[in-house]
Coordinates of C-alpha atoms in Angstrom, one line a residue:
M1 CA 88.5 96.2 103.5
D2 CA 87.0 99.6 105.1
A3 CA 84.7 97.1 107.6
L4 CA 88.1 95.6 108.7
F5 CA 89.0 98.6 110.1
S6 CA 86.0 100.3 111.1
K7 CA 84.1 97.0 112.5
G8 CA 87.0 94.7 113.1
K9 CA 89.0 94.1 116.2
S10 CA 92.8 94.7 116.8
F11 CA 95.6 93.6 119.0
A12 CA 99.6 94.4 118.9
V13 CA 102.3 92.0 118.6
F14 CA 105.2 94.5 118.5
P15 CA 106.4 95.4 115.6
Y16 CA 102.9 94.6 113.8
R17 CA 99.1 95.9 114.9
V18 CA 96.8 93.3 113.5
Y19 CA 93.4 94.0 112.6
Y20 CA 91.0 91.1 111.8
L21 CA 87.3 90.7 111.4
W22 CA 85.2 87.5 110.9
L23 CA 83.2 87.3 108.0
D24 CA 79.6 86.1 107.8
P25 CA 79.5 82.5 106.5
A26 CA 76.2 83.4 104.8
L27 CA 77.8 86.0 102.4
V28 CA 81.4 84.0 101.8
N29 CA 79.5 81.2 99.6
G30 CA 82.0 79.0 100.1
T31 CA 84.4 80.5 97.4
G32 CA 87.9 81.8 98.0
S33 CA 90.3 81.3 100.9
P34 CA 89.1 80.9 104.6
V35 CA 91.6 83.6 105.4
L36 CA 92.1 86.9 103.6
F37 CA 95.5 88.5 104.4
G38 CA 97.1 91.6 103.8
C39 CA 100.0 94.1 105.1
G40 CA 101.0 97.3 104.8
V41 CA 103.9 99.7 106.1
G42 CA 103.3 103.4 106.7
K43 CA 105.4 106.2 105.1
K44 CA 106.2 107.9 108.5
H45 CA 109.2 105.8 109.3
F46 CA 110.1 104.8 105.9
K47 CA 110.2 107.1 103.4
K48 CA 111.8 104.9 100.6
A49 CA 109.5 102.4 98.9
V50 CA 112.0 100.2 98.6
D51 CA 112.2 99.7 102.3
R52 CA 108.4 99.5 102.6
N53 CA 108.2 96.7 99.8
R54 CA 111.1 94.9 101.5
I55 CA 108.9 94.8 104.8
K56 CA 105.9 93.9 103.3
R57 CA 107.9 91.1 101.1
L58 CA 109.2 89.7 104.5
T59 CA 105.9 89.5 106.1
R60 CA 104.1 87.8 103.5
E61 CA 106.9 85.1 103.3
A62 CA 106.7 84.6 107.1
Y63 CA 102.8 84.3 106.7
R64 CA 103.1 82.0 103.9
T65 CA 105.4 79.6 105.5
Q66 CA 103.4 79.6 109.0
K67 CA 99.8 79.7 107.6
H68 CA 98.9 76.2 107.7
E69 CA 97.6 75.9 111.1
L70 CA 95.4 78.8 111.2
L71 CA 94.0 77.5 107.6
A72 CA 93.4 74.1 109.2
A73 CA 91.6 75.6 112.1
M74 CA 89.5 77.9 109.9
A75 CA 88.5 74.7 107.6
T76 CA 86.9 73.4 110.6
R77 CA 85.0 76.4 111.5
G78 CA 83.8 77.6 108.2
G79 CA 83.4 81.2 106.9
Q80 CA 86.5 83.3 106.6
L81 CA 88.8 85.6 108.5
A82 CA 90.1 89.0 107.2
V83 CA 93.6 89.8 108.5
F84 CA 95.7 92.7 107.9
F85 CA 99.3 93.3 109.4
I86 CA 100.6 96.9 109.6
F87 CA 104.1 97.1 110.4
T88 CA 104.6 99.7 113.0
G89 CA 108.5 99.6 113.8
K90 CA 111.2 101.9 113.2
E91 CA 114.0 100.0 111.8
L92 CA 114.1 97.6 109.1
P93 CA 113.3 93.9 110.4
L94 CA 115.2 90.6 109.3
L95 CA 113.4 87.8 108.0
A96 CA 113.9 85.8 111.2
D97 CA 112.2 88.7 113.1
C98 CA 109.4 88.8 111.1
V99 CA 109.1 85.0 110.9
Q100 CA 109.3 84.7 114.8
T101 CA 106.9 87.5 115.4
V102 CA 104.4 86.5 112.5
G103 CA 104.4 83.1 113.9
R104 CA 103.5 84.2 117.6
T105 CA 100.5 86.4 115.8
L106 CA 99.4 83.3 113.7
Q107 CA 99.2 81.0 117.1
R108 CA 97.0 83.8 118.8
L109 CA 94.7 83.9 115.9
T110 CA 94.5 80.4 115.6
Q111 CA 93.9 80.2 119.4
M112 CA 90.9 82.6 118.9
V113 CA 89.5 80.4 115.9
K114 CA 89.6 77.3 118.1
E115 CA 87.9 79.1 121.0
R116 CA 85.3 80.8 119.0
H117 CA 84.5 77.4 117.4
A118 CA 84.3 75.6 120.8

């Protein structure tokens, strides 16, 4: 996972910072999911673990409900993509906000996959 932050690329879609890294298809061995997903929230703005856990739960749910287009694009490309979302906002989000932002982010990632494959 260290390679994701040191060698990977990133972009921001408020309130998330998204890190991603294309994994070498030769090292993948065809096992596992085409997209490795993770999320995190810093302690700086959310001191209580219950708040951090809620944001991570909302982010994971938003990803789970909208990941299908990205997975389909990755299936045609082959290999794996590691993605990590870091919540950088200062207020607790609503599920609708997370769904909207994660949806935009996944569309951007899907477009990157399609452009890389072409």
